[in-house]
């Protein structure tokens, strides 16, 4: 079987090729996940479409109270953006602690979202930002709230002819003082999250989104003044951790409880 | 597909398949052997090279995706008759044992120092966090990098 592999240099070409090949057309951005899966014989793409050279999908732009991040923007560029660090601190912190310098230069936010892993570190912060995922296809553009986008591990609402174009961030009040992203892994660099918490604290309520402890991430809002027991009950109603190579479900649960208690009380 | 890449300043043209990695091109087609094949999944950093000026793990880069790019390996930052400051520093601090990880560490260190007038030890360690060494225990690698910084006139912040 002859493989098809192309570099696309403009959006129109990308949409046309993706429309033509549909599910068979695998988009490769940073490649940090796809190439590993190809090497492990987990996937054998017939059509590889590289968007590494597609400038239209790169960059971070401020628009009034929103910020738009191109799907092909590298994690390194997000980490080094003062706009992100000052207004969307949990995303900055998530990216700062991801992978390694080399992989942050390669990996992109669109790739992290498109993979739809419950351990994807950029995803829980997006829930605090009321983020919208902008999808394009030959038929046009649509915008999906981050709360509706994910349907399970590796599953999203995207159609086979669609691509992730950009991510819109709202709620630009997430600063180092009132918010953050805490990740627990086996070591600092190069570790996949065992459990993680993105959080925001206000005078009235506290918001959380947990990573790696449920198939779909939820935005959780907790009022002030809950007792220890009530808090525990609330947390338990949102998480369904699993055992895997990195940790047991009991360990994951305890980690989340400890992290939330530290933030809440 | 035929790709054209500039490697250490020289334009090279190579025929690649869909799954040929940049590391394979560098080592097998171009016979440049400082980048090493270690874990082959982007975690050990032994294959680190600069792609358009930024360190990446070349084992995870599909060669066809970097058509038209510039690549720099350790060979490209080493003077013809001698050693660069990081190589000297690592030798003098005993930061080299088996040497397999060394080219990758040097590329990460080189990229870090090329952007800095001063730095903290924590920043340096973070810049090296994508490179694994199973011999030295890292301390002597950091010591070697500090010797190199001193030679290049780059200061350690307190």
XYZ file of C-alpha atoms in Angstrom:
423
model
C 0.000 0.000 0.000
C 1.452 3.288 -1.074
C 1.400 5.889 1.631
C 0.367 9.453 0.987
C 2.219 12.104 2.973
C 1.995 15.818 2.385
C 2.923 19.169 3.894
C 0.090 21.670 3.657
C 0.936 25.357 3.543
C -2.470 27.014 3.567
C -5.797 26.409 5.277
C -7.770 25.890 2.054
C -5.470 23.003 1.032
C -5.753 21.464 4.497
C -9.564 21.558 4.459
C -9.702 20.176 0.942
C -7.326 17.270 1.692
C -9.000 16.498 5.021
C -12.387 16.618 3.261
C -11.132 14.228 0.582
C -9.616 11.592 2.901
C -11.803 12.016 5.980
C -10.969 9.535 8.727
C -7.993 8.125 6.814
C -6.317 11.536 6.741
C -4.318 11.823 9.967
C -3.185 15.348 10.791
C 0.293 15.533 12.246
C 1.271 18.697 14.091
C 4.110 18.289 16.619
C 4.102 14.531 16.107
C 5.055 13.772 19.717
C 2.132 11.361 20.169
C 1.434 10.177 16.620
C 5.028 9.158 15.878
C 5.238 7.158 19.124
C 1.990 5.404 18.208
C 3.267 4.687 14.688
C 6.476 3.194 16.106
C 4.506 1.014 18.521
C 2.362 -0.225 15.598
C -0.737 1.166 17.283
C -1.598 3.122 14.129
C -0.507 2.824 10.507
C -1.845 5.960 8.791
C -2.509 5.690 5.075
C -2.543 9.453 4.686
C -0.404 11.796 6.802
C -1.094 15.514 6.548
C 1.567 17.670 8.207
C 0.561 21.144 9.393
C 4.018 22.003 10.780
C 4.476 24.621 8.032
C 0.956 26.046 8.264
C 1.573 29.557 9.633
C -2.151 30.415 9.728
C -2.642 28.038 12.639
C 0.172 29.451 14.768
C 0.249 32.303 17.228
C -1.504 33.962 20.167
C -3.693 37.029 19.565
C -5.569 39.268 22.050
C -9.083 40.466 21.073
C -10.660 42.765 23.687
C -11.491 40.408 26.562
C -10.590 37.225 24.689
C -7.421 35.530 23.584
C -7.217 33.331 20.506
C -4.575 30.617 20.326
C -3.933 28.936 16.970
C -4.171 25.155 17.161
C -0.640 24.777 15.791
C 0.905 27.011 18.467
C 3.690 25.191 20.303
C 3.518 24.592 24.040
C 6.795 26.506 24.322
C 5.246 29.600 22.735
C 2.313 29.442 25.171
C 4.717 29.057 28.108
C 6.628 32.166 27.008
C 3.566 34.359 26.381
C 3.132 37.081 29.037
C -0.473 37.451 27.860
C -1.152 33.865 28.942
C 0.904 34.033 32.133
C -0.789 37.204 33.371
C -4.406 36.448 32.428
C -4.661 32.668 32.166
C -2.253 31.476 34.838
C -3.501 27.859 35.103
C -2.751 27.278 31.400
C 0.720 28.790 31.829
C 1.359 26.535 34.815
C 0.074 23.446 32.988
C 2.323 24.066 30.004
C 5.315 25.005 32.185
C 5.199 21.571 33.791
C 4.564 19.512 30.659
C 7.006 17.026 29.156
C 10.465 18.485 28.433
C 11.959 21.523 26.675
C 12.356 19.526 23.451
C 8.786 18.190 23.503
C 7.364 21.625 24.358
C 9.087 22.970 21.232
C 7.380 20.254 19.175
C 3.995 19.618 20.804
C 1.057 21.923 20.114
C -2.110 22.836 22.018
C -4.282 21.605 19.146
C -2.569 18.228 19.323
C -3.041 17.987 23.075
C -6.743 18.777 22.717
C -7.281 16.587 19.645
C -5.772 13.556 21.368
C -8.485 13.980 24.002
C -6.552 12.158 26.709
C -8.006 12.569 30.212
C -4.364 13.209 31.202
C -3.904 15.994 28.630
C -2.492 18.821 30.741
C -3.814 21.763 28.715
C -7.416 20.563 29.026
C -8.486 21.126 32.689
C -7.374 24.807 32.611
C -9.557 25.405 29.525
C -12.644 24.548 31.605
C -11.920 27.502 33.915
C -11.595 29.755 30.860
C -14.958 28.824 29.363
C -12.896 28.049 26.267
C -14.334 27.496 22.811
C -12.787 25.129 20.312
C -13.065 26.468 16.757
C -13.428 23.740 14.133
C -13.141 24.243 10.370
C -14.153 22.100 7.441
C -14.874 22.724 3.763
C -18.486 23.210 4.822
C -17.623 26.043 7.180
C -16.727 26.860 10.727
C -18.298 25.941 14.063
C -17.519 26.732 17.655
C -17.855 24.143 20.424
C -17.641 24.835 24.135
C -14.862 22.889 25.856
C -17.531 21.404 28.125
C -19.206 19.777 25.084
C -16.118 18.918 23.043
C -14.884 15.736 24.742
C -16.884 12.514 24.616
C -14.485 10.116 26.332
C -10.819 9.078 26.207
C -9.659 9.744 22.618
C -13.173 10.773 21.587
C -14.470 14.214 20.605
C -17.436 15.671 18.738
C -15.253 16.370 15.688
C -16.448 15.085 12.316
C -14.021 13.228 10.051
C -13.707 16.218 7.711
C -12.975 18.738 10.476
C -9.757 20.205 11.838
C -9.072 22.164 15.034
C -8.391 25.731 13.934
C -8.020 27.650 17.192
C -8.988 27.915 20.836
C -10.724 30.977 22.262
C -10.053 31.751 25.936
C -12.450 33.843 28.000
C -12.505 34.786 31.741
C -9.250 36.717 31.540
C -9.028 37.196 35.293
C -7.182 33.991 36.141
C -4.039 35.238 37.838
C -1.257 33.731 39.902
C -3.097 34.969 43.025
C -6.488 33.378 42.460
C -5.829 30.339 40.291
C -3.428 27.574 39.321
C -2.787 24.086 38.016
C -1.311 21.425 40.252
C -0.091 18.219 38.696
C 1.067 15.061 40.421
C 3.297 12.773 38.368
C 6.154 10.402 39.036
C 8.812 13.080 38.504
C 8.916 16.744 37.477
C 9.947 16.495 33.834
C 8.598 14.033 31.268
C 5.855 12.629 33.497
C 2.281 11.955 32.467
C -0.164 13.259 35.077
C -1.393 10.736 37.656
C -3.902 13.301 38.855
C -4.201 17.053 38.396
C -6.337 19.990 39.463
C -6.986 23.307 37.735
C -8.586 25.765 40.173
C -9.954 29.269 40.620
C -10.870 30.884 43.963
C -13.341 33.733 44.314
C -14.966 35.302 47.399
C -18.153 33.333 46.816
C -17.136 30.058 45.255
C -14.255 27.909 44.090
C -14.046 26.225 40.719
C -12.170 23.070 39.894
C -11.473 20.838 36.897
C -9.718 17.529 37.567
C -7.393 15.744 35.137
C -6.669 11.981 34.893
C -9.455 10.901 37.274
C -12.499 10.624 35.009
C -13.139 9.764 31.330
C -14.613 13.218 30.751
C -13.483 16.352 32.596
C -16.146 18.437 34.370
C -16.184 21.992 35.656
C -17.053 21.833 39.330
C -18.239 24.809 41.352
C -18.194 24.575 45.143
C -19.651 27.142 47.537
C -17.807 28.337 50.590
C -18.386 26.819 53.995
C -18.682 23.120 53.148
C -17.649 20.746 55.903
C -14.875 18.221 55.402
C -17.473 15.523 54.855
C -19.584 17.527 52.387
C -16.468 18.393 50.399
C -15.479 14.731 50.200
C -18.944 13.810 48.959
C -18.851 16.485 46.268
C -15.425 15.379 45.018
C -16.429 11.717 44.971
C -19.489 12.454 42.856
C -17.278 13.772 40.041
C -14.415 11.295 39.886
C -14.157 7.712 38.640
C -10.419 7.031 38.681
C -8.965 3.850 37.184
C -5.989 1.591 37.888
C -3.265 1.790 35.256
C 0.516 1.533 34.903
C 1.029 4.889 36.577
C -1.141 4.606 39.690
C -4.018 2.809 41.398
C -7.501 4.281 41.584
C -7.268 4.567 45.383
C -4.058 6.566 45.080
C -5.553 8.866 42.433
C -8.612 9.498 44.586
C -6.526 10.314 47.649
C -4.311 12.677 45.641
C -7.332 14.608 44.332
C -8.880 14.821 47.804
C -5.634 16.117 49.297
C -5.141 18.672 46.529
C -8.700 20.006 46.760
C -8.562 20.226 50.572
C -5.340 22.225 50.354
C -6.975 24.664 47.953
C -10.409 24.779 49.624
C -9.540 25.191 53.287
C 9.340 12.274 -1.208
C 12.465 14.271 -1.827
C 13.235 16.795 0.908
C 15.803 19.549 1.067
C 17.219 20.478 4.450
C 20.128 22.621 5.529
C 22.271 20.643 7.950
C 25.081 22.474 9.732
C 24.997 25.100 6.996
C 25.093 22.653 4.069
C 22.103 22.108 1.797
C 21.279 18.394 1.559
C 18.700 16.561 -0.485
C 17.345 13.231 0.744
C 14.676 10.748 -0.371
C 12.377 9.830 2.555
C 9.414 7.555 3.265
C 6.330 8.559 5.273
C 7.793 7.102 8.467
C 11.467 8.030 8.069
C 12.558 10.027 11.114
C 14.837 13.040 11.058
C 17.249 11.056 13.257
C 17.450 8.297 10.623
C 18.165 10.868 7.913
C 20.889 12.527 9.984
C 22.611 9.305 11.018
C 22.058 6.970 8.050
C 21.695 9.191 4.990
C 23.989 12.003 6.044
C 26.359 9.941 8.206
C 26.363 12.551 10.981
C 26.614 10.452 14.108
C 26.599 12.736 17.175
C 22.793 12.456 17.653
C 22.170 9.037 19.199
C 19.278 6.624 18.964
C 18.284 5.949 22.569
C 14.694 5.444 23.687
C 13.179 6.281 20.259
C 10.193 7.884 21.989
C 11.370 11.366 22.791
C 12.132 10.845 26.448
C 15.906 10.388 26.765
C 17.054 13.372 24.687
C 20.078 11.545 23.200
C 18.883 12.471 19.682
C 18.514 16.204 20.466
C 19.329 18.545 17.577
C 18.291 22.119 16.808
C 15.431 22.410 14.317
C 15.188 25.993 13.040
C 17.096 27.046 16.149
C 15.132 25.098 18.756
C 16.080 21.840 20.489
C 13.870 18.902 19.558
C 14.124 15.117 19.819
C 14.848 14.088 16.240
C 13.605 10.510 16.804
C 10.017 11.855 16.949
C 10.213 14.144 13.937
C 9.040 12.683 10.634
C 11.600 13.813 8.071
C 9.047 14.804 5.423
C 7.525 17.367 7.793
C 10.787 19.370 8.011
C 11.360 19.886 4.286
C 13.002 23.302 3.932
C 14.186 23.516 7.545
C 17.580 24.157 9.096
C 19.128 21.561 11.372
C 22.125 21.959 13.643
C 23.900 19.041 15.297
C 26.867 19.007 17.668
C 29.149 18.819 14.605
C 27.781 22.216 13.571
C 28.720 23.982 16.811
C 32.174 22.435 17.223
C 35.200 24.298 15.900
C 37.212 22.338 13.292
C 40.374 22.400 15.378
C 39.320 22.040 18.984
C 36.361 21.897 21.318
C 33.528 24.249 22.187
C 33.266 25.647 25.750
C 30.616 23.114 26.819
C 32.690 20.166 25.602
C 35.692 21.518 27.532
C 33.590 22.148 30.626
C 32.141 18.645 30.628
C 35.578 17.069 30.232
C 37.119 19.192 32.996
C 34.248 18.569 35.433
C 34.101 14.824 34.745
C 30.620 15.229 33.301
C 31.199 12.471 30.768
C 31.304 8.772 31.463
C 29.994 6.530 28.685
C 29.327 9.625 26.565
C 26.137 8.409 24.905
C 23.944 11.214 26.293
C 26.634 13.896 25.928
C 25.848 15.314 22.454
C 22.192 15.748 23.455
C 23.133 17.513 26.691
C 25.508 19.805 24.812
C 22.790 20.799 22.318
C 20.346 21.623 25.146
C 23.053 23.528 27.046
C 24.176 25.364 23.905
C 20.617 26.492 23.158
C 20.145 27.637 26.772
C 23.346 29.686 26.916
C 22.863 31.192 23.463
C 19.830 33.119 24.779
C 21.165 34.191 28.185
C 23.322 36.886 29.660
C 22.766 35.484 33.132
C 20.834 32.549 34.583
C 19.931 30.650 37.738
C 20.988 27.056 38.442
C 17.307 26.068 38.483
C 16.811 27.533 34.998
C 19.838 25.600 33.780
C 18.587 22.347 35.310
C 15.162 22.867 33.753
C 16.765 23.459 30.348
C 18.532 20.103 30.741
C 15.457 18.265 32.069
C 14.731 16.655 28.695
C 18.052 14.830 28.676
C 18.679 11.687 30.683
C 22.060 10.429 31.903
C 22.441 7.054 33.596
C 26.141 7.423 34.524
C 27.030 10.735 36.088
C 24.154 11.471 38.452
C 23.833 14.886 36.736
C 25.834 16.916 39.281
C 29.016 16.830 37.224
C 27.093 17.669 34.052
C 25.739 20.803 35.757
C 29.265 21.558 37.044
C 30.595 21.221 33.487
C 27.922 23.558 32.156
C 28.865 26.091 34.860
C 32.534 25.946 33.783
C 31.382 26.571 30.201
C 29.220 29.515 31.272
C 32.200 31.027 33.070
C 34.371 30.690 29.966
C 31.646 32.325 27.841
C 31.194 35.177 30.348
C 27.603 34.221 31.228
C 26.879 34.895 34.888
C 25.010 32.880 37.513
C 22.235 34.897 39.193
C 21.809 34.455 42.928
